[in-house]
Every structure is written in structure tokens, then in C-alpha cells.
Coordinates of C-alpha atoms in Angstrom, one line a residue:
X559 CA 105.5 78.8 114.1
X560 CA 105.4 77.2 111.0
X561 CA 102.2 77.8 108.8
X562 CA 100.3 74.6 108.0
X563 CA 95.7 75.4 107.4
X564 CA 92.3 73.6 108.3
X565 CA 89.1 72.5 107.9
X566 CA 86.3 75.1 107.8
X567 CA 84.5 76.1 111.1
X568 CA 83.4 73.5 113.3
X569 CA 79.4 73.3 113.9
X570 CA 79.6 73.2 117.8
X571 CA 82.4 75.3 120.4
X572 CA 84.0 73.4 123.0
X573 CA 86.1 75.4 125.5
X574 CA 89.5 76.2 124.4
X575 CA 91.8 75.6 127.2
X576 CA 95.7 76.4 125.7
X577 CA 97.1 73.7 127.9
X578 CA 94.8 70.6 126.3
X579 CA 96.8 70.2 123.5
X580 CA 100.2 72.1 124.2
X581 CA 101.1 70.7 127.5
X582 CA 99.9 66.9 126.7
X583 CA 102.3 64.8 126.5
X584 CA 101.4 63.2 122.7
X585 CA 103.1 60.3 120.2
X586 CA 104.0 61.9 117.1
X587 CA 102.3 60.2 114.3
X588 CA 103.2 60.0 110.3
X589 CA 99.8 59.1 108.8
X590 CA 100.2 58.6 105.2
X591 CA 98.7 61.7 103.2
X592 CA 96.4 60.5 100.3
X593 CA 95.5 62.3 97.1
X594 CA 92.1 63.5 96.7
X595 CA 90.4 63.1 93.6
X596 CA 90.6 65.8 92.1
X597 CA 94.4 65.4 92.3
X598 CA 94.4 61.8 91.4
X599 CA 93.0 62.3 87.9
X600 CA 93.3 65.6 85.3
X601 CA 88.9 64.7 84.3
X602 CA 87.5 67.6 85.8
X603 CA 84.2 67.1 88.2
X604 CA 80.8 66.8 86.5
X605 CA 79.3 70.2 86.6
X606 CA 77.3 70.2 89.1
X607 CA 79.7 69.2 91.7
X608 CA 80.4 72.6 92.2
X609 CA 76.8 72.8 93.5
X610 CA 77.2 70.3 95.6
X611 CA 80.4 71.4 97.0
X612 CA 79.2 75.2 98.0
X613 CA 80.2 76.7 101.0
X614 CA 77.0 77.3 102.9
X615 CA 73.6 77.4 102.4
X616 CA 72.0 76.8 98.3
X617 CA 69.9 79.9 98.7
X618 CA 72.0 82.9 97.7
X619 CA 71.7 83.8 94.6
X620 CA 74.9 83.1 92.0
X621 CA 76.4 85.9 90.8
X622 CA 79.4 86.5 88.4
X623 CA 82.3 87.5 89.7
X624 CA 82.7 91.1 89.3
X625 CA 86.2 93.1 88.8
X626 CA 88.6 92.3 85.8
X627 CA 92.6 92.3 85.4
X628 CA 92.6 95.2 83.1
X629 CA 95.3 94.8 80.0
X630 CA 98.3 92.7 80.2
X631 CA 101.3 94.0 81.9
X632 CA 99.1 97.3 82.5
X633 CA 96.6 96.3 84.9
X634 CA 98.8 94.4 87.3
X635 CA 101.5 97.3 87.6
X636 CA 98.0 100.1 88.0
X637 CA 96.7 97.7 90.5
X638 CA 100.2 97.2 92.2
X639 CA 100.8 101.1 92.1
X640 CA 97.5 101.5 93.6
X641 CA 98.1 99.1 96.3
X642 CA 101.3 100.3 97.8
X643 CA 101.3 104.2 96.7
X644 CA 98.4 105.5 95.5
X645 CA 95.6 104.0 98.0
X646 CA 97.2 102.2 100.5
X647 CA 96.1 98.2 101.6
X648 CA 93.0 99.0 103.2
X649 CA 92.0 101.5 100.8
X650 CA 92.7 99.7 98.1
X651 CA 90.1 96.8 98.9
X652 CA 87.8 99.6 100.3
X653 CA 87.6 101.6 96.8
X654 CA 86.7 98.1 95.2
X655 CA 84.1 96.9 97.8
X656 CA 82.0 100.2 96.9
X657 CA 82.4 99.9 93.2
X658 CA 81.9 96.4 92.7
X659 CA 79.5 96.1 95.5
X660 CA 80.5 92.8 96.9
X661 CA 83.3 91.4 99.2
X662 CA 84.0 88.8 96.6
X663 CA 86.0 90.4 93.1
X664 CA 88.7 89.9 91.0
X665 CA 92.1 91.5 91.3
X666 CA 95.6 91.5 91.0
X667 CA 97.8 91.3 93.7
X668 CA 101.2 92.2 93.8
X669 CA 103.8 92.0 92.9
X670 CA 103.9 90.7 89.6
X671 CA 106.3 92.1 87.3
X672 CA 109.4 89.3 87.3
X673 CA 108.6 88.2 90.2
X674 CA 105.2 86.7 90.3
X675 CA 104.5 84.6 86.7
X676 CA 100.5 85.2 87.4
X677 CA 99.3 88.1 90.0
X678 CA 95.5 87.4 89.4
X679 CA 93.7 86.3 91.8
X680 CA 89.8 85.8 93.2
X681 CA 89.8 88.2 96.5
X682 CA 87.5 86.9 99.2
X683 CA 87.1 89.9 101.9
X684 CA 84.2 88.7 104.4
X685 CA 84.1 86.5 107.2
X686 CA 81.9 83.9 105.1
X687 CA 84.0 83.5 102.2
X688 CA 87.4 83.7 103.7
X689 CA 87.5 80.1 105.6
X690 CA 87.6 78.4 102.0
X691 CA 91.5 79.6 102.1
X692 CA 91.6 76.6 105.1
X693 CA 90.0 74.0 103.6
X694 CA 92.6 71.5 101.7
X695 CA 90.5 69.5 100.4
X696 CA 89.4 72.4 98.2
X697 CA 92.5 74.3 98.1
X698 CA 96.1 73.7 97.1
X699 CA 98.4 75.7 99.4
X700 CA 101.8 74.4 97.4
X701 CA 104.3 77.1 97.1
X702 CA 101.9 79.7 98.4
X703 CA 102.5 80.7 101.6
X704 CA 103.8 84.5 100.8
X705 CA 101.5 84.6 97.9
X706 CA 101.1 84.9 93.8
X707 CA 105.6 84.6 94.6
X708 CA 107.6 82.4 96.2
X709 CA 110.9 83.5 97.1
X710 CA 114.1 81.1 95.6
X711 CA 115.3 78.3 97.4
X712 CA 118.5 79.7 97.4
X713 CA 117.3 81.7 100.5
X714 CA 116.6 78.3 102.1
X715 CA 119.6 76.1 101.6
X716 CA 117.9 75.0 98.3
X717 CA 114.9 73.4 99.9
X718 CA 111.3 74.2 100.3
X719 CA 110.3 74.6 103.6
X720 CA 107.0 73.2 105.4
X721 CA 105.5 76.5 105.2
X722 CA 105.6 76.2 101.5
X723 CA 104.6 72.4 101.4
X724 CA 100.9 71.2 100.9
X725 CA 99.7 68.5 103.0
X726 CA 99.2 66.3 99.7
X727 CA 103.1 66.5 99.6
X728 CA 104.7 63.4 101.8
X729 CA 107.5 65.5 103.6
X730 CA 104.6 67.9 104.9
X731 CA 103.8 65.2 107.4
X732 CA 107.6 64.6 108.6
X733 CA 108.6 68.0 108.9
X734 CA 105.5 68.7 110.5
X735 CA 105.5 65.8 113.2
X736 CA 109.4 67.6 113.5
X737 CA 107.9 70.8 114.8
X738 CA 106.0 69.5 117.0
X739 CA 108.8 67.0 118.5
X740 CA 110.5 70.6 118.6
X741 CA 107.6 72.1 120.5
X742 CA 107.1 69.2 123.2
X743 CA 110.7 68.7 123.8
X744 CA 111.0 72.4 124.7
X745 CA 107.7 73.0 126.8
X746 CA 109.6 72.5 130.5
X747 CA 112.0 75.3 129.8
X748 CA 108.9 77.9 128.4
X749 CA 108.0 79.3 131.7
X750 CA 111.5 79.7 133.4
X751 CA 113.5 81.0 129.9
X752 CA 110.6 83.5 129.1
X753 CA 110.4 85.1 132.8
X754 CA 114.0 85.2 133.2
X755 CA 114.5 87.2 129.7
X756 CA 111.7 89.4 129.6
X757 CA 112.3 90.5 133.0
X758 CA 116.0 91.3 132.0
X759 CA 114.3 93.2 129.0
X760 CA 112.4 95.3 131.3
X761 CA 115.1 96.0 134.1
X762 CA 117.5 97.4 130.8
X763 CA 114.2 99.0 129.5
X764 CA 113.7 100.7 132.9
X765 CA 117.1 102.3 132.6
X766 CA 117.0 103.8 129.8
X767 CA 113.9 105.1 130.2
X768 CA 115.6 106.7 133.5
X769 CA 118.3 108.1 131.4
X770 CA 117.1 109.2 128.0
X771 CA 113.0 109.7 129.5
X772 CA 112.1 107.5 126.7
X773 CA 112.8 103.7 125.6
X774 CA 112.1 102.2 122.3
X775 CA 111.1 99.0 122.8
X776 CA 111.5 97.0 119.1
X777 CA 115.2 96.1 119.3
X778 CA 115.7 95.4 122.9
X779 CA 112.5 93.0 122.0
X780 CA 113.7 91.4 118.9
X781 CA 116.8 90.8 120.8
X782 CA 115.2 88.8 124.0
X783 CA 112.9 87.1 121.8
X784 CA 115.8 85.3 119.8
X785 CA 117.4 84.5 123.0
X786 CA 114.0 83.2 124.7
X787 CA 113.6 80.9 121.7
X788 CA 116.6 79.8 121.4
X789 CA 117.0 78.7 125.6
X790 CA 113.7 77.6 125.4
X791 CA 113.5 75.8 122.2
X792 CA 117.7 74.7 121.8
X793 CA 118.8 75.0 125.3
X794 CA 121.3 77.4 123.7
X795 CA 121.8 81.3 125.1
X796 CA 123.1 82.8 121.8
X797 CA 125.7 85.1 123.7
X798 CA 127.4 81.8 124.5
X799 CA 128.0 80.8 121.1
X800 CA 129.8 81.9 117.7
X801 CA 126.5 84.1 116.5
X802 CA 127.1 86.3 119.5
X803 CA 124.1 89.3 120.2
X804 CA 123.9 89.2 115.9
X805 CA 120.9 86.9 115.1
X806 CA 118.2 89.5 115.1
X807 CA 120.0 91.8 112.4
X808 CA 120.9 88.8 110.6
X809 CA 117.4 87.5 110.3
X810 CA 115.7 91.3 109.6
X811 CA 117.9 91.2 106.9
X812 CA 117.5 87.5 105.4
X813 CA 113.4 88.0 106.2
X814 CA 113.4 91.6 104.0
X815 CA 114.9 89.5 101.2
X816 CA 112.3 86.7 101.5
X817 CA 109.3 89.6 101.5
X818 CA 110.9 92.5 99.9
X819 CA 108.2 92.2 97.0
X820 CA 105.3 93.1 99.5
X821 CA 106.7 95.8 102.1
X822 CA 107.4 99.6 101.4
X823 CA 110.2 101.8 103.0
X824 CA 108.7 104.9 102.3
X825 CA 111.0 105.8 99.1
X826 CA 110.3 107.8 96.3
X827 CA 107.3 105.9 94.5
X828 CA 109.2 104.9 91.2
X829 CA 112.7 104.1 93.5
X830 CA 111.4 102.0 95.6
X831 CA 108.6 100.3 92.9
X832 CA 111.5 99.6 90.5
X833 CA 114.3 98.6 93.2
X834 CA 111.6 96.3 95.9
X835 CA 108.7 95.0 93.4
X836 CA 109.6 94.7 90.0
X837 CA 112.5 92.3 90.3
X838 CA 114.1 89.6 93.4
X839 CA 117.0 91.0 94.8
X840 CA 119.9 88.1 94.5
X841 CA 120.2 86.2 97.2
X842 CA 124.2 85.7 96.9
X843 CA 124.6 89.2 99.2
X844 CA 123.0 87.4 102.0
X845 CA 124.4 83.9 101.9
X846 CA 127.1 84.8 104.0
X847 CA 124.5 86.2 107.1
X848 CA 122.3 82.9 106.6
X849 CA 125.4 80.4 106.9
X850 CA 125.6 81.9 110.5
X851 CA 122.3 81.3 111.3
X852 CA 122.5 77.7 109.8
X853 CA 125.8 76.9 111.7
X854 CA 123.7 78.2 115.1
X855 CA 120.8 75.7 114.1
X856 CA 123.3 73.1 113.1
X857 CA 125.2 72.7 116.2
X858 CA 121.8 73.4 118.7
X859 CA 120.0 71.1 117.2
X860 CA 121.4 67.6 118.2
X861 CA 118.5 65.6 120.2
X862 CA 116.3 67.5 117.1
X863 CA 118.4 66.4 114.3
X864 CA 118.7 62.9 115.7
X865 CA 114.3 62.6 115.7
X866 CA 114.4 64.4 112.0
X867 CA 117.0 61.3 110.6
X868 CA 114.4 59.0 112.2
X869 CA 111.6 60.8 110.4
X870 CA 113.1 60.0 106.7
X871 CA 114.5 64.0 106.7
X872 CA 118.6 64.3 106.0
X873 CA 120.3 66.9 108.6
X874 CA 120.3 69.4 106.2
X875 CA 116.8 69.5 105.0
X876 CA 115.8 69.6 108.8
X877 CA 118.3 72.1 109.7
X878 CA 116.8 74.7 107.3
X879 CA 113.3 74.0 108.3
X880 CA 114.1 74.4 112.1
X881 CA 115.9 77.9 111.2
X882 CA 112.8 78.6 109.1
X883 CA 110.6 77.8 111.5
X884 CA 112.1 79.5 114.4
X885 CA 112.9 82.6 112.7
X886 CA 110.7 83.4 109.7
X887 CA 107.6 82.2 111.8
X888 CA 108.1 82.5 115.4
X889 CA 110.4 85.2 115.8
X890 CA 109.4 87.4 113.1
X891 CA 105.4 86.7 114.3
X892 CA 106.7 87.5 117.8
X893 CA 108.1 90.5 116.8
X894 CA 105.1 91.7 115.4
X895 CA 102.6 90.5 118.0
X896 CA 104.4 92.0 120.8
X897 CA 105.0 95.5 119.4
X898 CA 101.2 95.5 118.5
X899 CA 100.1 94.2 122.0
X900 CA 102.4 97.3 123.5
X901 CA 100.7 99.1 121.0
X902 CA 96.9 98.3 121.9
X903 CA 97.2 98.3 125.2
X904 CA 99.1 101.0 125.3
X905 CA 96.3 103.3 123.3
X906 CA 93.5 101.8 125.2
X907 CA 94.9 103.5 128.1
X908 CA 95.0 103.2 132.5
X909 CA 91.8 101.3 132.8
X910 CA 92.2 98.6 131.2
X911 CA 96.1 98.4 132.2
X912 CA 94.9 98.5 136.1
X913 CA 92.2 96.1 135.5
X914 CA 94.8 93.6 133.6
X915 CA 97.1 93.9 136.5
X916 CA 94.4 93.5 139.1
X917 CA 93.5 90.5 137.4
X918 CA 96.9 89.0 136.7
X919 CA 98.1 89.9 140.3
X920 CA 95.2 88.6 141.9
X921 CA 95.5 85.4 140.0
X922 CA 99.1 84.8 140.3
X923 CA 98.9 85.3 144.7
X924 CA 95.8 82.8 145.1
X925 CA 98.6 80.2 142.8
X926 CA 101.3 81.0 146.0
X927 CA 102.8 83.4 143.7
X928 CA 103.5 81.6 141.3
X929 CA 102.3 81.6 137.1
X930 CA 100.9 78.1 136.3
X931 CA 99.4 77.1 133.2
X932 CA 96.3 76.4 135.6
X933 CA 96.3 80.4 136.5
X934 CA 96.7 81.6 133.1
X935 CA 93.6 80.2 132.2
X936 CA 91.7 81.7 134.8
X937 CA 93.0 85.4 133.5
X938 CA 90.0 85.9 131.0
X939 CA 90.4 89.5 130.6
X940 CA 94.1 88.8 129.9
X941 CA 93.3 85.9 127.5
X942 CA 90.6 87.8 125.6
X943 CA 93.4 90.7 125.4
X944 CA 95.5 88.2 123.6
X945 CA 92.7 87.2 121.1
X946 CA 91.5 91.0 120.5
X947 CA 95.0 91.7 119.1
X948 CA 95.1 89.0 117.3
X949 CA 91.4 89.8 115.7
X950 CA 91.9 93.2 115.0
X951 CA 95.6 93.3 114.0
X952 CA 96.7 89.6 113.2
X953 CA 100.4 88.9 112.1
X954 CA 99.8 87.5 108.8
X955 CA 97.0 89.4 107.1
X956 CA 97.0 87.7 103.8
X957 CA 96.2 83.8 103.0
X958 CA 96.1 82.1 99.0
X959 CA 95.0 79.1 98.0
X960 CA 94.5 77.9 94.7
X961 CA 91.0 76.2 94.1
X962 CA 91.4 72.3 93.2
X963 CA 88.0 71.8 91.3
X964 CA 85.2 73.8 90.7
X965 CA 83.8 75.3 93.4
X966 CA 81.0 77.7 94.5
X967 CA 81.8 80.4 97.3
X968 CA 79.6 82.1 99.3
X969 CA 79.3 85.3 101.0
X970 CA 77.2 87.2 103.4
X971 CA 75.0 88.2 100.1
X972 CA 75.3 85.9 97.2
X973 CA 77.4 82.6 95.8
X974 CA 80.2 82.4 93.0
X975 CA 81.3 80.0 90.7
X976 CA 85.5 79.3 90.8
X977 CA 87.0 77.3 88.2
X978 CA 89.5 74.7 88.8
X979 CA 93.3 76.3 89.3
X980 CA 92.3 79.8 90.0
X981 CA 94.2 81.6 92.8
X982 CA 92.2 82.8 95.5
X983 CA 93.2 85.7 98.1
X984 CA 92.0 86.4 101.4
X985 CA 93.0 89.8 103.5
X986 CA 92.7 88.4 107.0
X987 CA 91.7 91.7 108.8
X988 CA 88.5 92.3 106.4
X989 CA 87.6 88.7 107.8
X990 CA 88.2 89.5 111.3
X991 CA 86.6 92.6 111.1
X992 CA 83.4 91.4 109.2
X993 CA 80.8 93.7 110.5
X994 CA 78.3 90.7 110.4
X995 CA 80.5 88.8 112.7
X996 CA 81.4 91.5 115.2
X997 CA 80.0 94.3 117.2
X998 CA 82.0 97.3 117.1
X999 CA 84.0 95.4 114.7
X1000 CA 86.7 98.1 113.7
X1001 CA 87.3 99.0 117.5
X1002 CA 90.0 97.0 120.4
X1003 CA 87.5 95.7 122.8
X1004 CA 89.4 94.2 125.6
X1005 CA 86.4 92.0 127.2
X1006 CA 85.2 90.7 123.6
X1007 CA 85.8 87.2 124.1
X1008 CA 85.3 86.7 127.8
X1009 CA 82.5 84.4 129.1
X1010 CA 80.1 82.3 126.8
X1011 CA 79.3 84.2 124.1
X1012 CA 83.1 85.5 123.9
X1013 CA 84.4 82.2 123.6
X1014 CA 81.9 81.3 121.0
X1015 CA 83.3 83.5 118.7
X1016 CA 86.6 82.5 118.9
X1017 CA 85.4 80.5 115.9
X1018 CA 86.3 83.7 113.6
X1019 CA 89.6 84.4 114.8
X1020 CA 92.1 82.8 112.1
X1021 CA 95.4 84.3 112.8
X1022 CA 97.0 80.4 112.7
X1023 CA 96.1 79.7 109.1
X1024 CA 92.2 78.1 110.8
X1025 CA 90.2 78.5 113.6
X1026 CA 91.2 79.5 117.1
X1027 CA 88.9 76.6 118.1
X1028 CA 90.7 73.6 115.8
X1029 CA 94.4 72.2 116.3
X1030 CA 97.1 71.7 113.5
X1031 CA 97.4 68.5 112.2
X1032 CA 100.1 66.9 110.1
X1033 CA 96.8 66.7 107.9
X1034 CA 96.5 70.6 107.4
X1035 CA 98.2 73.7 107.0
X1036 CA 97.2 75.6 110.3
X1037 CA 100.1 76.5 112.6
X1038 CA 102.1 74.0 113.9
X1039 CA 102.9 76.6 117.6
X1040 CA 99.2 77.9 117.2
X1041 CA 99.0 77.3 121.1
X1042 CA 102.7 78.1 121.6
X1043 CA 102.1 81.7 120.1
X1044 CA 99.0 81.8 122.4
X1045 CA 100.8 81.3 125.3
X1046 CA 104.1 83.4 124.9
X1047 CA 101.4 86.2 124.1
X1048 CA 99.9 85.6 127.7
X1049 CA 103.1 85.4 129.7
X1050 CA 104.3 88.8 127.7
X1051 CA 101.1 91.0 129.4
X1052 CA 101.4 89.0 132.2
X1053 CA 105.1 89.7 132.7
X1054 CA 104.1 94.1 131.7
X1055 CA 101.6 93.8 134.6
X1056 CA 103.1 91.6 137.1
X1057 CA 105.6 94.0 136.9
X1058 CA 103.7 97.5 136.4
X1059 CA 100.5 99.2 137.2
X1060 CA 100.3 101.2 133.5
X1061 CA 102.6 102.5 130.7
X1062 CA 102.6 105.4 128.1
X1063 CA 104.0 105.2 125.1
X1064 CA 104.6 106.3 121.3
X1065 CA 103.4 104.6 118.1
X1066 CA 105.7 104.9 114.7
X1067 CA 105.5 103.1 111.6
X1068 CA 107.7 100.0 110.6
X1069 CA 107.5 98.0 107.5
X1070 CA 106.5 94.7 109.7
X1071 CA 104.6 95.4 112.9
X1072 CA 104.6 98.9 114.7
X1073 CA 107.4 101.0 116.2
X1074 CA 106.9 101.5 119.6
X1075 CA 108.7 103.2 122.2
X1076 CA 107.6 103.4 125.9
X1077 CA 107.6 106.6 127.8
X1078 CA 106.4 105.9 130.7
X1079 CA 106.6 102.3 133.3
X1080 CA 104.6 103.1 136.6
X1081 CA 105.6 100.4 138.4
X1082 CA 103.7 98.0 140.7
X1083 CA 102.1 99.9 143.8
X1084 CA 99.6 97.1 144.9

């Protein structure tokens, strides 16, 4: 759903229960957003604020901030080069971890070129450091969300979109409150609108599979999860209007031209550097493809467009954020987050997909055979399944924030000095697989957050922009459907294994998410 960020991990754990906050019925509230002040005045802060405004604990030692930018134009295209071709993501912060020694360096990030005006930034790669990134008191998150770039308006009806609003900016808090309008009006149509499509998606998948031995499971996904959205969210099934069975090409297509500066294709190096990173495609040759979508929105979104007008938003604006919201962050998350879910259940292999159907099955005949909110919560393997993807493999792996005053960072090993206005980069899965955080930190380990100690360190699992344990606020920048996501997640396994006792399947590569195709569906013999 639609990024928004928060406040830095809480000191004590209560349970998280998905229904507290999702399923509550709840008053939408505008509460006026004030400057801090550090915004509120161009003095900068004494020096020794900083100091007093450090992380964690004042006994690490401070240490300068290793790495450098290299020379101008020549050090962000090496790094950029690097990143993509020559080392890959992973390796790329790897190779710098060893040579600088610390999780905390400087870098640049691409893509720079003409596209991003500054690609330096301050990378923070622990679990320590990395919750700054939520913390907007701190950090300024304005025009940010894809990172050092953000893509033109032009790809957005000429506005910009909550996701790339900070919560110091007065339409964060309307459009905001609008998404979650959005999310209560549509929560009595979740459970009937997901079962109903996702078990049409595996009846089709079950026949091709019969036919062809194999089924590929990423298009006949993207495909049921526009339509689930849009009958669960619109009251709209998408076959019965104007934009026909064509919404998830459309919106592949509009989301490559929003991100083509940070995904590969697998061209030749210098092709694909010089056509994807140096400069922005126009976005004239998709205006066409994105008036369909709008006109979709447009005439779904009455009851929605009637609560944006009383929020101070014009149709228009609220139209574009809806589309925005629905398919840049829910469907395009969804599409990743399923495919990985096949994925690492998939590779984990028969045991853990009997025990998750025992569990699910069990749970779902002591409810009279029916899946309630109550039961899904009482499915811990199945929950901590959700969370362990999420961990390992979340959708967004990269969070900026540029720092608002001086500041002093810490990591596992030693504190660092930020200046006012510098941009700092987190890559989420170094965080949430922080060897000083988690066992076994690198492997899928189903169980990891059942019982007490499990839930405790749902703390450290950020995929929403903030803590699994802390709710999004019109206040901060963490995701507005963090419990929506959740859920959807939950119902998707539970669907697989209410349905089947264990699947095989094949693992490919795709620019966003992973390609997988099922070879196998062994279906329910208890």
C-alpha cells in the first residue's frame, strides 16, 4: 500500500494481533502536521546536539565515516557499473563491508547520470543503524521514496503522490486518512473476493499443469491480483468494464518506466547502461496505457472520491493517488510477495508444506470450516511463514532519508557524525539479516517467529517502511495497508494448503520478484 515511515523501535513488545487495528472500526483523523525545528529555522543546532540526539548508547566510540565518491562524474558511473554489472547488489555492499570494515560508509548509489542531480549518499547496512531511515523527526523522506531520483510527475497526472510526500507536507495527512477510508470501506469484501479469485487461479492453474505438465504461475497471478483488488477495494471486476483482462500489462509497463533507473534486463552491459540508467525514458509513450488505468480509477471510485472532496483533495489529485496506491504499492508488492512466498516454500520442501496444511486444515475445521480473522491468528506456523519471507526477502529492499540536523548514528561497533542534508541509504535485507539480530540469519526458518521469543523479534522486521510492531499514522511514513499486506499474505498460503498437501516447482529470474512456475499440485488427501 502506499509507503508512509516511523518512529524507531519501541522499548517493550506487545502481541501483534493483525485484526487490532485492521478490522476496528476507527474515525479518520486530520491532525495538523507541525514543523520541527529544525525545519522552522535555517540556524543550524548547537554542536553538541548531535550528541545528544545519538541513536543508542554514548559509549561507542566516533569514528569517521569511511568510503569516498571518487572523482566527479567518474566515481558515480564505476560505482553504478559495479552495482548492476560488475558485482551484483549484494556483492557490491559485501566488497565494501570488508574493505572499509564497518556497516556504515559512503557511496554512491545509482543511478545518477541525468537522472539523479546527487547519487551520494551515507549507506547504513546493520540492523542498528538502519531504523534512523524511520524516524521523521530526523529524516526528511520528501521526494524520496525510489531514492537519489524521483521519477516526473508526468507519470502521475502531474501530481506527487503520498508515497513521495513527507509527513511535514499538509496533503500527507489527507491523502493518507484517504487510504485508510479506502482500506476500511473495503475490509467486508477481503475474505469473500480473495477466496473466490485465488481459487479460480488455482482451478486454471490445475489445468494447465494437466496439459502442458508445468504452469507458470507470475501472469495468471498478476492477473487475479488486479482483479481481487479491484472487487475487494472498488467493488469493480475489471472484465466488466472498458479496461477489459489489460490492467496488469498496462501497469508492468507504466511501473518499468517509474523504476527503469534501478532494474536490469540482462542486456549487453553498455546497451542496457546507456538505454535504462543514464537517461529517463519520456513518458509521452505511455500516456496513452495510464489514461486507461485513470479512467478505471475514475469511474470506481465514487463513494472514495466523494470522502477525498471532503478531505480538501480535488477528484483528480485523489484519483491518481488511488491508482498509485493500488497499483505501484499493492499490486506491484503483491506480485512480488507472492511469487517469493511460492518460491520459499516451495524450496523449503514437503515438510514444512504438510505441517502448514496440517495446521491451516486443523484450524479452519475447529472454526466449522470456515477462515475467520479469529483462526488466522491461531495459525502461528503460517503467520511466522508470512514474516520469514518478509525478513529474508522483503519487497522493497532499499529506504533514503535525508538527515534534517546533525546527527550521530550508531552501529553494532562504533557512532558517526552526519551533517545536516546529507542523503542516507539503507539496503533493507543487510538489516534483516543482521547476524547480531538473528540466528541462522541468511537461512528461511519457518518457525522463527512463533511463540515468545519469535514474536519479540518482530521488532526487526521493517518491510512497511517501520516496525512490524508499530502502526502507520497520518504522522509517519510507514505503510498505510501494513496489516492489509499481512493479511492477503496469510489467506494466499492458506488458500495453497487448504487446497493442497505440497507443490514442486521452478525458480527463474525476473527484474521485480522471482519467476516461478509450479510443476507439481498434490492435492488435499487429509
Amino acid at each position: 500500500m502506499a509507503s508512509s515511515v516511523s518512529t524507531p523501535f519501541p522499548n517493550s513488545l506487545h502481541t501483534h494481533k493483525i485484526q487490532s487495528n485492521f478490522f476496528k472500526p476507527t474515525r479518520v483523523l486530520i491532525r495538523p502536521i507541525k514543523a520541527s525545528s529544525s525545519e522552522s529555522s535555517t540556524t543550524p543546532p548547537p554542536p553538541d546536539l548531535a550528541v545528544a540526539t545519538r541513536t543508542g548508547s554514548k559509549d561507542l566510540p566516533i569514528r569517521g565515516i569511511p568510503g569516498n565518491y571518487g572523482l566527479p562524474i567518474i566515481g558515480p558511473i564505476k560505482d553504478r557499473l559495479d552495482y548492476f554489472y560488475n558485482q551484483g547488489s549484494e556483492e557490491f555492499f559485501k566488497s565494501r563491508i570488508r574493505k572499509y570494515e564497518s556497516t556504515v560508509f559512503r557511496v554512491n548509489m545509482p543511478p545518477g547520470g541525468f537522472i539523479a542531480e546527487n547519487p551520494q549518499v551515507v549507506a547504513l547496512l546493520d540492523g542498528k543503524s538502519f531504523p534512523i531511515l524511520f524516524d521523521v523527526d530526523k529524516v526528511e523522506k520528501k521526494n524520496l521514496f525510489t531514492g537519489t531520483y524521483m521519477p516526473s510527475t508526468e507519470l502521475t497526472g502531474g501530481y506527487r503522490v503520498l508515497s513521495y510526500l513527507d509527513p511535514s507536507e499538509p496533503n500527507h495527512a489527507k491523502l493518507k486518512s484517504l487510504v485508510f477510508f479506502l482500506l476500511k470501506l473495503s475490509r467486508n469484501r477481503i475474505f469473500p473476493e480473495f477466496q473466490s479469485t485465488y481459487s479460480n487461479l488455482f482451478d486454471n492453474l490445475e489445468k494447465k499443469l494437466a496439459v502442458n505438465g508445468k504452469a507458470n504461475f507470475n501472469t495468471p497471478g498478476e492477473s487475479a491480483a488486479f482483479e481481487f483488488l479491484a472487487r475487494a477495494m472498488y467493488g469493480k471486476n475489471p472484465a466488466d468494464t472498458k479496461l477489459g483482462s489489460d490492467a496488469p500489462e498496462l501497469i508492468t509497463k507504466w511501473i518499468f518506466f517509474n523504476l527503469h533507473p534501478l532494474l536490469s534486463l540482462g542486456l549487453p552491459k553498455l546497451v542496457e547502461d546507456s538505454l535504462l540508467h543514464t537517461f529517463r525514458l519520456p513518458s509521452s509513450l505511455i500516456k496513452s496505457d495510464y489514461q486507461r488505468l485513470y479512467e478505471f480509477f475514475l469511474e470506481s471510485s465514487g463513494e472514495i472520491l466523494v470522502e477525498a472532496e471532503r478531505l480538501g483533495i480535488s477528484k483528480e489529485e485523489a484519483c491518481h493517488n488511488l491508482l498509485f496506491t493500488t497499483c505501484f504499492n499493492t499490486w506491484g508488492g503483491m506480485k512480488i510477495l507472492f511469487s517469493n512466498l511460492v518460491k520459499r516454500v516451495g524450496r523449503a520442501g514437503t515438510k514444512l508444506q504438510i505441517r502448514l496444511a496440517e495446521e491451516i486444515r486443523s484450524v479452519i475445521k475447529s472454526n466449522g470450516g470456515e477462515i475467520t480473522m479469529r483462526g488466522i491468528e491461531d495459525m502461528e506456523l503460517t503467520k511466522s511463514v508470512v514474516y520469514e519471507c518478509l525478513r529474508i526477502e522483503p519487497p522493497v529492499p532499499a529506504q533514503y532519508g535525508r538527515a534534517k540536523r546533525d546527527l550521530v548514528i550508531e552501529s553494532h561497533d562504533a557512532a558517526f557524525k552526519v551533517k545536516a542534508g546529507e542523503m542516507l541509504y539503507g539496503y533493507q535485507p543487510f538489516a534483516t539479516k543482521d547476524p547480531k539480530i538473528f540466528k541462522r540469519a541468511e537461512e528461511f526458518v519457518a518457525e522463527r517467529f512463533v511463540g515468545e521469543e519469535g514474536e519479540r523479534l518482530l521488532r526487526h522486521v521493517v518491510w512497511s517502511n517501520g516496525p512490524e510492531t508499530e502502526n502507520p499514522t497520518v504522522e509517519n511514513k510507514q505503510c498505510a495497508g501494513k496489516d492489509f499486506v499481512v493479511l492477503v499474505a496469510r489467506l494466499f498460503v492458506i488458500e495453497i494448503f487448504r487446497r493442497y498437501d505440497s507443490f514442486d516447482i521452478e525458480v527463474g529470474s525476473s527484474p521485480l520478484g522471482s519467476s516461478v512456475t509450479f510443476t507439481s499440485l498434490r492435492k488435499a488427501t487429509f
